[in-house]
């Protein structure tokens, strides 16, 4: 009887299962992403859910040996039993094909060793292209910002997205959407400069590029972006990493937020990373007003928020705003952080915490939905593996390498060119000395590849800037013999190119454990100024090529050099591109994405500060910047004229058009960046001296002219008023069209109610 009853019950349960048309299978690709997420989420145990909220770094034990075998540590094997949100930088130190094979094996292992076959996100970063072995190396973000060419930047990041996906990566903890206005900050070159509008355009382009304009995510050709660090991370006091951030709410809303808002609304970034710091005392990793109120409720962000390295746990042991590690985990969860990066002492506690506070599981479900949604968007459940044959032809493609060179050429800035020192004659028989601490092993070869045998080169580094230790590099003592040798080489040359500035040791991210990267001064380190003065005394043409990752107060260089090329940190072909500019193959067209101060004592010092900041200078220091934002010379002579405005008045419901004619009064074909600035003459709160509101890069043949037009909309004129609400105020405005923030033609208009 019992056996018959069991068979009957089994038959009922089986028939019910077969007849339940509402049951959905998360593996069914015909369902919507939200339906697949909701079909999978209830299946997960609490521990499996929390595993989908954690990322670990591959260095804890995910390797690929010399025989192509997957090698996993016991720690990694234990973690992967429950599945995982993702792994950072798997295969970063091996070539692209090997990385793709390794990541295919790693992904296969992950899928086969968790109950529901949930794939993992493999995560990289991008500062010079994909931060991994064997990828195309582009210039750093602040370098590409100097191009003032968003379309070019989008093409560059399109390559980043493609090359990363070919390695088996899925997300990128880039781009940096914050502003950088303090050159003491070691991470300055990771961002796109000091200006809100320029950074916004660059961030949108970078995200659209790396994500394949969103369409590249699901079809497996691109990766998702994680815009960072939200918010105001670059505004740390003293330019010191991990320091406090004190910033007015008005500045935060009007200047810091817009690039992030555009990343969410316009570029559809898949991820956001929270900021290390606080904002006026409220730690960003525990700030629900920021991570949920602004990001999700105001802007409608639907992706996931990831912590910065260990920063949820640091709410307890570093920020001192959480009593216990468990309190820190709760704060992060409530605030809206979905993924814990690296830590073993924060979200790892969540399963035990839910036993005491079951209501937390609803917040856990909220985060897991966002992570699973991302994996479905990327198509990882349906197509988790990489086609190895595609890697062989797609990585470091010829077009990608040529794009790196093109980006270089549009990003190099001609700061000074006294007496038309540049370009040099590539056909003239000359001997040129390439000297200084930023000369590389291949610098001479790259210069030789650009010119004929008539031009002879001698190259000598001479001295290093530091001892080049990784954590806290130390300055070296002055080497008199090395300086004498460089000067002697210069004496026997017809022209001298000095490679000066800074490198990856003098400007870098400062970590915990005494790894330093910020600086208390911004003067060039070592005896670089002395070298400039001694070479200048020889009376020969002196060209300085600046390579650097932070703005430097180059007073001696600016005074002594006949010509200065600011190259920031270019691609792997940087010296070749520099040579092509020096010898006139291409006219420089880059513009400064930052203001160059004369002294560290001027900081803060960005062009768009409030007008009242410019009323007084300093004793014993010349007023103004050494070089203004937007500055950049050309081998052509551009003449601006005939500024026009379509109407002297506008309302909230109308637009204006302003135009200027730009003529190339030379025999050189060249590109120019036409910039539009707007100034609100009187506001209910103190207003910026001027704000960049538009730019266009144009190319003009010798003798050619072009009329460039911009629209002025009421949205451009809005700002946060006295009551902390966005306002549009009637009154007088000045619009400026020109070649930099200090060199322009202007006209006026009135906004009427």
XYZ file of C-alpha atoms in Angstrom:
753
model
C 0.000 0.000 0.000
C 2.795 2.418 0.962
C 4.588 1.656 -2.333
C 1.428 2.364 -4.336
C 0.856 5.633 -2.424
C 4.463 6.748 -3.130
C 4.051 5.975 -6.856
C 0.786 7.906 -6.958
C 2.302 10.958 -5.234
C 5.342 10.834 -7.491
C 3.034 10.742 -10.519
C 1.115 13.761 -9.259
C 4.307 15.788 -8.602
C 5.752 14.826 -11.979
C 2.622 15.718 -13.886
C 2.382 19.033 -12.029
C 5.924 19.891 -12.998
C 5.308 19.072 -16.658
C 2.087 21.006 -16.751
C 3.427 24.174 -15.069
C 3.642 26.524 -18.050
C 4.684 29.392 -15.750
C 7.990 27.784 -14.736
C 10.830 29.517 -16.528
C 14.323 28.214 -17.228
C 17.109 30.774 -16.811
C 19.003 28.954 -19.567
C 16.256 29.770 -22.063
C 17.750 32.480 -24.293
C 14.309 33.377 -25.657
C 13.330 34.901 -22.311
C 14.074 38.519 -21.444
C 17.101 39.237 -19.300
C 14.938 40.194 -16.334
C 12.949 36.964 -16.672
C 16.145 34.913 -16.729
C 17.470 36.711 -13.659
C 14.223 36.092 -11.750
C 14.243 32.444 -12.806
C 17.769 31.923 -11.478
C 17.850 34.012 -8.315
C 15.430 31.897 -6.199
C 17.491 28.786 -6.887
C 20.572 30.182 -5.170
C 21.366 29.487 -1.550
C 22.304 32.436 0.637
C 25.968 31.479 0.400
C 25.752 31.252 -3.402
C 24.159 34.675 -3.543
C 26.934 36.229 -1.507
C 29.504 34.565 -3.753
C 27.964 36.534 -6.621
C 28.853 39.686 -4.682
C 32.579 39.084 -4.413
C 35.628 39.446 -6.673
C 39.076 38.080 -5.908
C 42.395 38.746 -7.644
C 43.913 36.009 -9.779
C 47.199 36.343 -7.890
C 45.748 34.370 -4.965
C 46.026 31.247 -7.050
C 44.634 31.178 -10.607
C 47.561 30.455 -12.914
C 48.511 28.949 -16.253
C 51.679 26.851 -16.259
C 54.248 26.515 -19.046
C 52.489 23.428 -20.405
C 49.171 25.228 -20.787
C 47.559 23.625 -17.757
C 45.186 25.380 -15.395
C 46.692 25.639 -11.911
C 44.361 26.607 -9.070
C 45.274 26.993 -5.413
C 43.236 25.282 -2.719
C 41.918 28.707 -1.723
C 40.619 29.409 -5.215
C 39.109 25.928 -5.577
C 37.214 26.425 -2.326
C 35.910 29.838 -3.427
C 34.719 28.598 -6.802
C 32.539 25.841 -5.343
C 29.864 28.452 -4.732
C 30.484 30.399 -7.918
C 31.920 33.910 -7.956
C 31.017 37.370 -9.200
C 34.342 37.722 -10.893
C 38.127 37.487 -10.956
C 40.484 40.415 -11.467
C 43.246 40.233 -14.072
C 43.398 36.520 -14.910
C 46.171 35.963 -17.448
C 47.404 39.567 -17.372
C 51.077 38.616 -17.709
C 50.802 36.246 -20.660
C 50.234 36.940 -24.358
C 46.734 37.320 -25.763
C 46.379 33.846 -27.288
C 47.652 32.156 -24.138
C 45.387 34.373 -22.032
C 42.350 33.440 -24.134
C 43.136 29.720 -23.764
C 43.719 30.123 -20.048
C 40.514 32.102 -19.505
C 38.498 29.585 -21.516
C 39.774 26.820 -19.230
C 39.219 28.908 -16.117
C 35.690 29.796 -17.169
C 34.921 26.184 -18.022
C 36.111 25.101 -14.593
C 33.979 27.764 -12.887
C 30.849 26.865 -14.845
C 31.254 23.134 -14.237
C 32.028 23.463 -10.544
C 29.131 25.545 -9.239
C 25.628 24.103 -9.013
C 23.949 26.406 -11.506
C 26.700 26.826 -14.057
C 27.008 30.565 -13.433
C 29.932 32.087 -15.351
C 32.325 34.609 -13.824
C 33.209 38.139 -14.887
C 36.889 38.496 -15.748
C 37.939 42.069 -15.045
C 40.780 44.254 -16.320
C 41.716 47.955 -16.330
C 42.831 50.355 -19.041
C 45.289 53.222 -18.666
C 47.484 52.663 -21.744
C 45.114 50.339 -23.568
C 44.266 47.009 -21.943
C 46.483 46.584 -18.882
C 47.782 43.212 -19.955
C 50.661 41.663 -21.844
C 50.642 41.827 -25.624
C 47.888 44.394 -26.219
C 48.109 47.612 -28.210
C 49.604 50.278 -25.961
C 47.873 53.637 -26.347
C 48.579 56.922 -24.607
C 47.131 57.469 -21.147
C 43.696 59.101 -20.756
C 45.013 62.593 -20.050
C 47.150 62.265 -23.178
C 44.190 61.378 -25.372
C 42.177 64.198 -23.798
C 44.778 66.577 -25.253
C 43.567 65.551 -28.722
C 40.227 67.307 -28.078
C 38.849 64.697 -30.472
C 36.071 62.564 -28.912
C 35.553 60.518 -32.085
C 39.230 59.538 -32.063
C 39.013 58.601 -28.385
C 35.967 56.419 -29.066
C 37.856 54.574 -31.801
C 40.761 54.053 -29.421
C 38.576 52.604 -26.681
C 36.775 50.480 -29.260
C 40.115 48.726 -29.768
C 40.500 48.413 -25.999
C 37.098 46.749 -25.758
C 37.823 44.365 -28.608
C 41.298 43.373 -27.442
C 40.093 42.838 -23.883
C 37.207 40.606 -25.008
C 39.577 38.605 -27.206
C 41.614 37.803 -24.078
C 38.446 36.548 -22.389
C 37.816 39.674 -20.303
C 34.330 41.053 -19.669
C 34.572 44.220 -17.584
C 37.020 47.072 -17.264
C 37.579 49.131 -14.111
C 37.940 52.202 -16.322
C 37.503 54.952 -17.419
C 38.205 57.542 -14.734
C 35.342 60.049 -14.787
C 36.568 62.350 -12.050
C 38.316 65.682 -12.599
C 42.019 66.117 -11.792
C 42.927 69.608 -10.657
C 45.819 68.987 -8.262
C 49.097 67.906 -9.889
C 50.411 66.669 -6.555
C 48.017 63.725 -6.996
C 49.948 60.744 -8.362
C 47.026 59.358 -10.369
C 46.529 62.507 -12.424
C 47.178 60.884 -15.799
C 44.435 58.282 -15.304
C 41.753 60.948 -15.829
C 40.883 63.314 -18.676
C 41.865 66.645 -17.159
C 40.509 69.511 -15.103
C 37.420 70.520 -17.063
C 33.879 69.243 -16.626
C 32.782 69.546 -20.256
C 35.944 68.075 -21.787
C 35.950 65.192 -19.309
C 32.280 64.505 -19.978
C 32.842 64.236 -23.732
C 35.875 62.001 -23.267
C 34.201 59.718 -20.730
C 31.165 59.230 -22.958
C 33.419 58.417 -25.898
C 35.550 56.010 -23.883
C 32.558 54.084 -22.551
C 30.793 53.940 -25.898
C 34.005 52.705 -27.450
C 34.891 50.024 -24.921
C 31.273 48.766 -24.834
C 30.902 48.772 -28.614
C 28.198 51.426 -28.258
C 26.441 48.897 -26.001
C 25.671 46.651 -28.968
C 29.086 44.995 -28.643
C 28.326 43.579 -25.196
C 25.887 40.799 -25.981
C 27.486 39.779 -29.263
C 30.801 39.088 -27.546
C 32.981 41.702 -29.231
C 33.348 44.242 -26.397
C 33.442 44.561 -22.615
C 31.531 46.555 -20.026
C 32.888 49.757 -18.517
C 33.074 50.618 -14.826
C 33.258 54.407 -14.514
C 35.162 55.493 -11.419
C 35.603 56.710 -8.728
C 32.196 57.969 -7.612
C 32.599 60.680 -6.549
C 35.201 63.475 -6.257
C 38.093 61.056 -5.745
C 40.571 63.381 -7.480
C 39.758 66.213 -5.064
C 41.686 64.752 -2.100
C 43.195 67.342 0.219
C 46.864 67.992 -0.410
C 46.718 65.809 -3.506
C 47.315 62.854 -1.190
C 45.693 59.510 -1.971
C 43.257 58.347 0.744
C 43.017 61.866 2.220
C 39.720 63.547 3.055
C 37.657 65.328 0.426
C 36.114 68.659 1.298
C 34.073 70.083 -1.549
C 31.054 72.353 -1.682
C 27.756 70.665 -2.577
C 27.365 73.178 -5.415
C 30.729 72.292 -6.949
C 29.945 68.617 -6.529
C 26.665 68.935 -8.421
C 27.721 71.380 -11.134
C 31.274 70.229 -11.850
C 31.977 66.739 -10.478
C 28.720 64.899 -11.171
C 28.185 65.650 -14.905
C 30.751 63.169 -16.331
C 29.288 60.393 -14.174
C 25.730 61.341 -15.066
C 26.635 61.238 -18.758
C 28.329 57.867 -18.236
C 25.037 56.524 -16.899
C 22.459 58.267 -19.055
C 24.242 58.730 -22.379
C 26.889 56.014 -22.515
C 24.992 53.332 -20.519
C 27.968 52.217 -18.467
C 27.469 48.732 -17.017
C 29.272 49.530 -13.789
C 30.282 52.236 -11.341
C 33.104 52.044 -8.800
C 32.736 53.930 -5.525
C 35.391 56.372 -4.355
C 38.068 55.586 -1.782
C 37.317 58.820 -0.016
C 34.615 60.654 1.847
C 32.603 63.689 0.834
C 32.517 66.256 3.620
C 32.881 63.539 6.234
C 30.530 60.920 4.755
C 32.460 57.910 3.474
C 31.452 57.213 -0.114
C 31.337 53.460 0.420
C 28.714 53.959 3.128
C 26.756 56.791 1.508
C 23.239 55.735 0.413
C 22.400 59.289 -0.657
C 25.254 59.112 -3.176
C 25.173 55.480 -4.328
C 21.410 55.028 -4.329
C 19.808 58.469 -4.086
C 21.829 60.229 -6.778
C 23.079 57.323 -8.864
C 19.902 55.245 -9.061
C 16.937 57.332 -7.974
C 17.967 60.519 -9.819
C 19.897 59.123 -12.781
C 18.232 55.726 -13.210
C 21.429 53.624 -13.093
C 20.641 49.904 -13.461
C 24.124 48.380 -13.458
C 26.214 47.252 -10.515
C 28.347 49.251 -8.084
C 31.666 47.710 -7.092
C 33.812 48.728 -4.160
C 37.337 49.912 -4.651
C 40.006 47.597 -3.288
C 39.006 46.453 0.233
C 37.153 49.700 0.833
C 34.025 48.279 2.451
C 36.144 46.743 5.205
C 38.051 50.017 5.462
C 34.887 51.721 6.677
C 35.846 50.043 9.944
C 39.623 49.912 10.146
C 40.602 52.961 8.102
C 37.713 55.430 7.825
C 36.626 54.658 11.417
C 32.934 55.169 10.673
C 31.863 51.578 11.421
C 32.180 50.051 14.892
C 32.849 46.507 13.640
C 33.659 44.736 10.371
C 30.065 43.535 10.300
C 28.834 47.097 10.658
C 31.046 48.039 7.707
C 29.523 45.275 5.588
C 26.024 46.420 6.547
C 26.840 50.036 5.689
C 28.155 49.068 2.260
C 25.182 46.853 1.529
C 22.612 49.435 2.600
C 24.411 52.204 0.700
C 24.150 50.236 -2.526
C 27.504 48.527 -3.134
C 26.790 45.300 -4.960
C 30.262 43.757 -5.249
C 33.046 43.629 -2.676
C 36.461 43.836 -4.337
C 39.063 41.511 -2.776
C 38.171 41.689 0.929
C 37.852 38.647 3.179
C 36.569 40.728 6.087
C 33.385 42.392 4.859
C 30.815 40.721 2.588
C 32.210 37.334 3.587
C 30.341 37.920 6.862
C 26.945 38.396 5.213
C 25.641 34.784 5.516
C 26.137 34.837 9.289
C 24.746 38.358 9.521
C 21.522 37.300 7.768
C 20.908 34.677 10.458
C 20.637 37.516 12.983
C 19.038 40.030 10.622
C 16.989 38.200 7.951
C 15.873 41.506 6.398
C 19.376 41.900 4.943
C 18.681 39.141 2.422
C 16.371 41.440 0.505
C 19.275 43.827 -0.007
C 21.501 40.910 -0.979
C 18.933 39.865 -3.574
C 18.930 43.419 -4.901
C 22.671 43.282 -5.498
C 22.720 39.766 -6.922
C 20.044 40.716 -9.453
C 22.345 43.478 -10.725
C 25.334 41.165 -11.021
C 23.409 38.401 -12.775
C 21.804 40.951 -15.085
C 25.266 42.111 -16.135
C 26.342 38.571 -16.929
C 23.242 38.023 -19.052
C 23.771 41.340 -20.872
C 27.299 40.189 -21.729
C 25.923 36.900 -23.089
C 28.061 34.812 -20.764
C 25.418 32.185 -20.038
C 25.013 31.456 -23.753
C 28.506 32.075 -25.126
C 31.118 32.094 -22.351
C 34.188 31.155 -24.397
C 36.607 32.863 -26.781
C 37.292 31.840 -30.371
C 41.068 31.351 -30.286
C 41.449 31.814 -34.043
C 39.856 35.259 -33.770
C 42.460 36.259 -31.186
C 45.304 35.519 -33.583
C 44.049 37.984 -36.180
C 42.195 40.507 -34.017
C 44.730 41.342 -31.324
C 47.280 44.043 -32.198
C 45.814 44.320 -35.668
C 47.632 46.627 -38.070
C 44.760 49.112 -37.919
C 45.023 49.226 -34.108
C 48.735 49.998 -34.193
C 48.176 52.727 -36.773
C 45.421 54.154 -34.594
C 47.873 54.387 -31.675
C 50.148 56.495 -33.879
C 47.272 58.647 -35.086
C 46.185 59.280 -31.510
C 49.730 60.309 -30.587
C 49.959 62.794 -33.418
C 46.705 64.503 -32.435
C 47.652 64.624 -28.737
C 51.134 66.180 -28.837
C 51.011 69.813 -27.732
C 53.360 72.510 -29.022
C 53.707 74.752 -25.980
C 56.397 77.067 -27.353
C 58.081 77.637 -30.711
C 60.306 80.692 -30.524
C 61.600 81.970 -33.868
C 59.948 78.979 -35.595
C 62.601 76.609 -34.285
C 60.343 73.730 -35.272
C 59.960 71.947 -37.541
C 63.509 70.833 -38.218
C 64.572 70.123 -41.801
C 64.518 66.362 -42.367
C 66.587 66.663 -45.548
C 69.355 68.845 -44.183
C 72.627 67.203 -43.198
C 72.710 67.645 -39.434
C 73.722 65.937 -36.224
C 71.080 65.931 -33.513
C 71.596 64.953 -29.880
C 68.766 63.120 -28.122
C 69.584 63.563 -24.453
C 68.111 63.323 -20.989
C 66.548 61.024 -18.395
C 63.438 60.272 -20.469
C 65.387 58.904 -23.460
C 64.385 55.261 -24.006
C 66.334 52.350 -25.457
C 64.486 52.635 -28.761
C 64.326 56.446 -28.968
C 67.218 56.730 -31.404
C 65.867 53.973 -33.656
C 62.436 55.573 -33.752
C 63.867 58.945 -34.743
C 66.013 57.308 -37.420
C 62.920 55.641 -38.899
C 61.403 59.054 -39.668
C 64.214 60.800 -41.580
C 66.824 60.134 -44.257
C 70.447 59.232 -43.620
C 71.319 62.918 -43.913
C 70.298 63.349 -40.291
C 72.571 61.661 -37.762
C 71.561 61.043 -34.169
C 73.384 60.403 -30.949
C 71.342 59.333 -27.922
C 72.302 59.304 -24.260
C 70.107 59.040 -21.181
C 72.737 60.408 -18.851
C 71.001 59.891 -15.526
C 67.885 58.451 -13.918
C 65.375 60.516 -11.967
C 65.045 58.054 -9.059
C 66.406 54.694 -7.931
C 63.236 53.251 -9.537
C 62.158 51.093 -6.619
C 58.502 50.192 -6.887
C 57.045 51.179 -3.529
C 58.726 54.410 -2.466
C 61.375 55.456 -4.996
C 64.150 57.724 -3.756
C 65.800 60.665 -5.474
C 69.388 60.169 -6.594
C 72.316 62.411 -5.823
C 73.418 64.791 -8.543
C 75.833 63.054 -10.942
C 78.214 65.763 -12.133
C 80.083 63.475 -14.520
C 76.854 62.412 -16.218
C 75.827 66.037 -16.680
C 79.253 66.955 -18.078
C 78.996 64.075 -20.536
C 75.583 65.197 -21.781
C 76.791 68.760 -22.251
C 79.860 67.552 -24.171
C 77.648 65.523 -26.513
C 75.463 68.587 -27.015
C 78.542 70.692 -27.898
C 79.331 68.482 -30.886
C 75.745 68.522 -32.203
C 73.867 70.958 -34.437
C 70.638 70.801 -32.406
C 69.669 69.284 -29.087
C 66.456 67.529 -28.092
C 66.194 67.117 -24.314
C 63.762 64.466 -23.052
C 62.643 65.719 -19.655
C 59.756 65.616 -17.208
C 58.748 62.601 -15.159
C 58.012 58.896 -15.405
C 56.049 56.043 -13.851
C 58.139 56.310 -10.674
C 57.671 60.038 -10.084
C 53.882 59.937 -10.554
C 51.868 56.877 -9.625
C 49.145 55.514 -7.411
C 49.925 55.565 -3.693
C 48.916 52.341 -1.954
C 48.879 51.234 1.651
C 52.061 49.772 3.177
C 54.217 52.816 2.380
C 53.795 52.689 -1.392
C 54.019 56.371 -2.301
C 53.061 58.163 -5.502
C 51.925 61.697 -4.641
C 54.302 64.653 -4.406
C 54.613 67.719 -2.191
C 56.167 69.762 -5.021
C 55.586 69.868 -8.762
C 58.997 71.033 -9.931
C 60.918 68.647 -12.216
C 62.983 66.301 -10.035
C 66.744 65.945 -10.181
C 69.167 68.196 -12.093
C 66.886 68.664 -15.102
C 66.761 72.466 -14.845
C 70.542 72.587 -14.545
C 70.879 70.494 -17.699
C 68.571 72.887 -19.574
C 70.566 75.939 -18.503
C 73.928 74.426 -19.398
C 72.767 73.258 -22.827
C 71.076 76.602 -23.512
C 74.404 78.342 -22.885
C 75.842 76.542 -25.924
C 73.773 78.787 -28.198
C 72.342 75.960 -30.278
C 68.677 75.186 -31.051
C 67.223 73.653 -27.898
C 64.036 71.576 -28.128
C 62.483 70.041 -25.031
C 60.212 66.997 -25.232
C 58.188 66.737 -22.029
C 57.135 63.262 -20.941
C 55.161 63.153 -17.726
C 52.128 61.872 -15.857
C 51.429 64.989 -13.797
C 51.523 68.710 -14.533
C 54.939 70.188 -13.763
C 55.897 73.800 -13.042
C 58.455 74.012 -15.849
C 59.539 77.622 -15.360
C 63.185 77.127 -16.313
C 62.291 74.975 -19.298
C 59.676 77.483 -20.476
C 62.207 80.305 -20.202
C 65.246 78.593 -21.729
C 63.962 76.217 -24.417
C 63.469 77.440 -27.963
C 60.653 74.955 -28.496
C 58.666 72.694 -26.184
C 56.595 69.669 -27.153
C 54.346 68.389 -24.376
C 53.729 64.708 -25.033
C 52.374 63.580 -21.642
C 52.527 59.753 -21.820
C 52.150 58.537 -25.402
C 51.670 55.113 -26.963
C 54.307 52.491 -27.635
C 55.148 54.524 -30.755
C 55.469 57.769 -28.831
C 59.031 58.671 -29.804
C 58.340 57.929 -33.470
C 55.272 60.194 -33.347
C 57.312 62.890 -31.604
C 59.952 62.680 -34.325
C 57.305 63.028 -37.012
C 56.143 66.243 -35.353
C 59.680 67.571 -34.860
C 60.532 67.083 -38.523
C 57.283 68.591 -39.762
C 55.637 65.526 -41.244
C 52.548 66.533 -39.260
C 51.663 69.834 -37.606
C 50.921 69.542 -33.862
C 47.263 69.990 -32.896
C 47.026 68.963 -29.239
C 45.698 71.334 -26.592
C 46.323 71.434 -22.848
C 43.606 69.552 -20.901
C 44.849 71.292 -17.738
C 46.206 74.629 -16.596
C 49.983 74.720 -16.074
C 50.788 76.754 -12.923
C 53.966 78.697 -12.294
C 54.179 77.463 -8.725
C 52.616 74.907 -6.437
C 51.583 77.881 -4.320
C 48.924 78.785 -6.907
C 47.017 75.539 -6.369
C 44.042 75.247 -6.629
C 44.456 76.793 -10.053
C 42.154 75.740 -12.882
C 40.885 78.064 -15.585
C 37.206 77.805 -14.582
C 37.613 78.954 -10.998
C 35.309 81.666 -9.750
C 36.098 85.106 -11.114
C 36.878 86.442 -7.641
C 39.833 84.024 -7.423
C 41.626 86.086 -10.059
C 41.356 89.477 -8.354
C 44.714 89.266 -6.593
C 48.005 87.621 -7.417
C 50.952 86.734 -5.184
C 53.947 88.718 -4.078
C 57.030 88.004 -6.156
C 55.194 85.832 -8.687
C 53.952 86.813 -12.119
C 50.169 86.640 -12.434
C 48.393 83.980 -14.422
C 49.333 80.484 -15.532
C 52.565 79.477 -17.170
C 50.383 77.994 -19.932
C 46.566 78.256 -19.974
C 43.990 75.508 -20.382
C 43.298 74.821 -24.048
C 46.666 76.222 -25.186
C 48.499 74.581 -28.055
C 50.402 76.083 -30.983
C 50.614 74.940 -34.596
C 53.071 75.165 -37.474
C 50.230 76.949 -39.270
C 49.090 80.476 -38.513
C 45.377 80.471 -37.698
C 43.531 83.765 -37.776
C 40.145 84.178 -36.060
C 37.707 86.806 -37.323
C 34.090 87.759 -37.884
C 32.479 86.437 -34.700
C 28.691 86.456 -35.068
C 25.695 85.582 -32.939
C 22.306 84.760 -34.402
C 20.353 86.871 -31.925
C 21.403 89.207 -29.095
C 18.638 87.732 -26.936
C 17.385 84.257 -26.034
C 14.814 82.698 -23.721
C 14.526 79.385 -21.935
C 12.685 78.013 -24.963
C 15.043 79.221 -27.694
C 18.596 78.611 -28.830
C 21.342 80.817 -30.209
C 23.987 80.092 -32.793
C 27.404 81.687 -32.508
C 30.059 81.405 -35.203
C 33.580 82.475 -36.038
C 35.694 82.298 -39.178
C 39.056 80.565 -38.904
C 41.601 81.065 -41.686
C 44.871 79.205 -42.250
C 47.255 82.018 -43.180
C 50.200 79.723 -43.906
C 51.429 77.195 -46.433
C 50.984 74.287 -43.990
C 47.997 71.954 -43.773
C 47.028 71.689 -40.109
C 44.334 70.969 -37.551
C 42.972 73.456 -35.017
C 40.664 73.091 -32.008
C 38.097 75.897 -31.955
C 36.874 76.376 -28.393
C 33.718 78.019 -27.042
C 33.590 79.442 -23.518
C 30.611 81.084 -21.827
C 30.622 83.466 -18.867
C 27.618 84.353 -16.721
C 28.311 87.977 -15.902
C 26.106 88.207 -12.790
C 24.612 85.309 -10.857
C 22.771 84.791 -7.599
C 25.842 82.838 -6.436
C 29.473 83.491 -7.368
C 30.094 82.089 -10.832
C 33.076 80.662 -12.759
C 35.270 83.083 -14.678
C 34.403 81.100 -17.805
C 33.316 77.581 -18.714
C 34.096 75.457 -21.762
C 30.775 74.660 -23.437
C 31.855 73.398 -26.846
C 34.802 72.621 -29.101
C 35.396 71.352 -32.610
C 38.579 70.076 -34.204
C 38.893 71.170 -37.828
C 41.491 70.662 -40.549
C 42.389 73.459 -42.942
C 44.539 73.359 -46.039
C 47.031 76.133 -46.649
C 45.085 79.325 -47.350
C 41.734 77.734 -46.527
C 39.157 79.251 -44.186
C 36.098 77.826 -42.492
C 33.204 79.150 -40.452
C 32.685 77.147 -37.262
C 29.345 77.340 -35.476
C 28.134 76.338 -32.028
C 24.688 76.239 -30.464
C 23.977 77.823 -27.103
C 21.091 76.190 -25.257
C 19.403 77.127 -22.022
C 20.594 73.813 -20.547
C 24.203 75.054 -20.885
C 23.387 78.047 -18.714
C 21.800 76.217 -15.785
C 23.560 76.040 -12.431
C 22.817 75.233 -8.807
C 21.371 78.320 -7.170
C 21.000 79.640 -3.650
C 18.359 77.070 -2.689
C 20.481 74.199 -4.119
C 18.038 73.718 -6.967
C 18.959 74.008 -10.633
C 18.148 77.485 -11.898
C 18.251 79.395 -15.179
C 18.776 83.068 -14.461
C 18.034 85.955 -16.760
C 20.862 88.390 -17.416
C 23.960 89.132 -19.451
C 26.329 86.511 -20.827
C 29.593 86.669 -22.728
C 30.535 83.999 -25.252
C 34.149 83.537 -26.321
C 35.398 81.663 -29.402
C 39.101 81.088 -29.789
C 42.206 78.951 -29.683
C 42.528 78.681 -25.887
C 40.918 79.825 -22.651
C 43.097 82.957 -22.815
C 43.040 83.745 -26.546
C 39.645 84.399 -28.160
C 37.145 86.758 -29.733
C 33.996 87.557 -27.799
C 30.438 88.714 -28.156
C 27.485 89.036 -25.801
C 23.845 88.052 -25.457
C 21.056 88.471 -22.946
C 18.891 85.734 -21.496
C 15.384 87.058 -20.960
C 12.662 85.571 -18.814
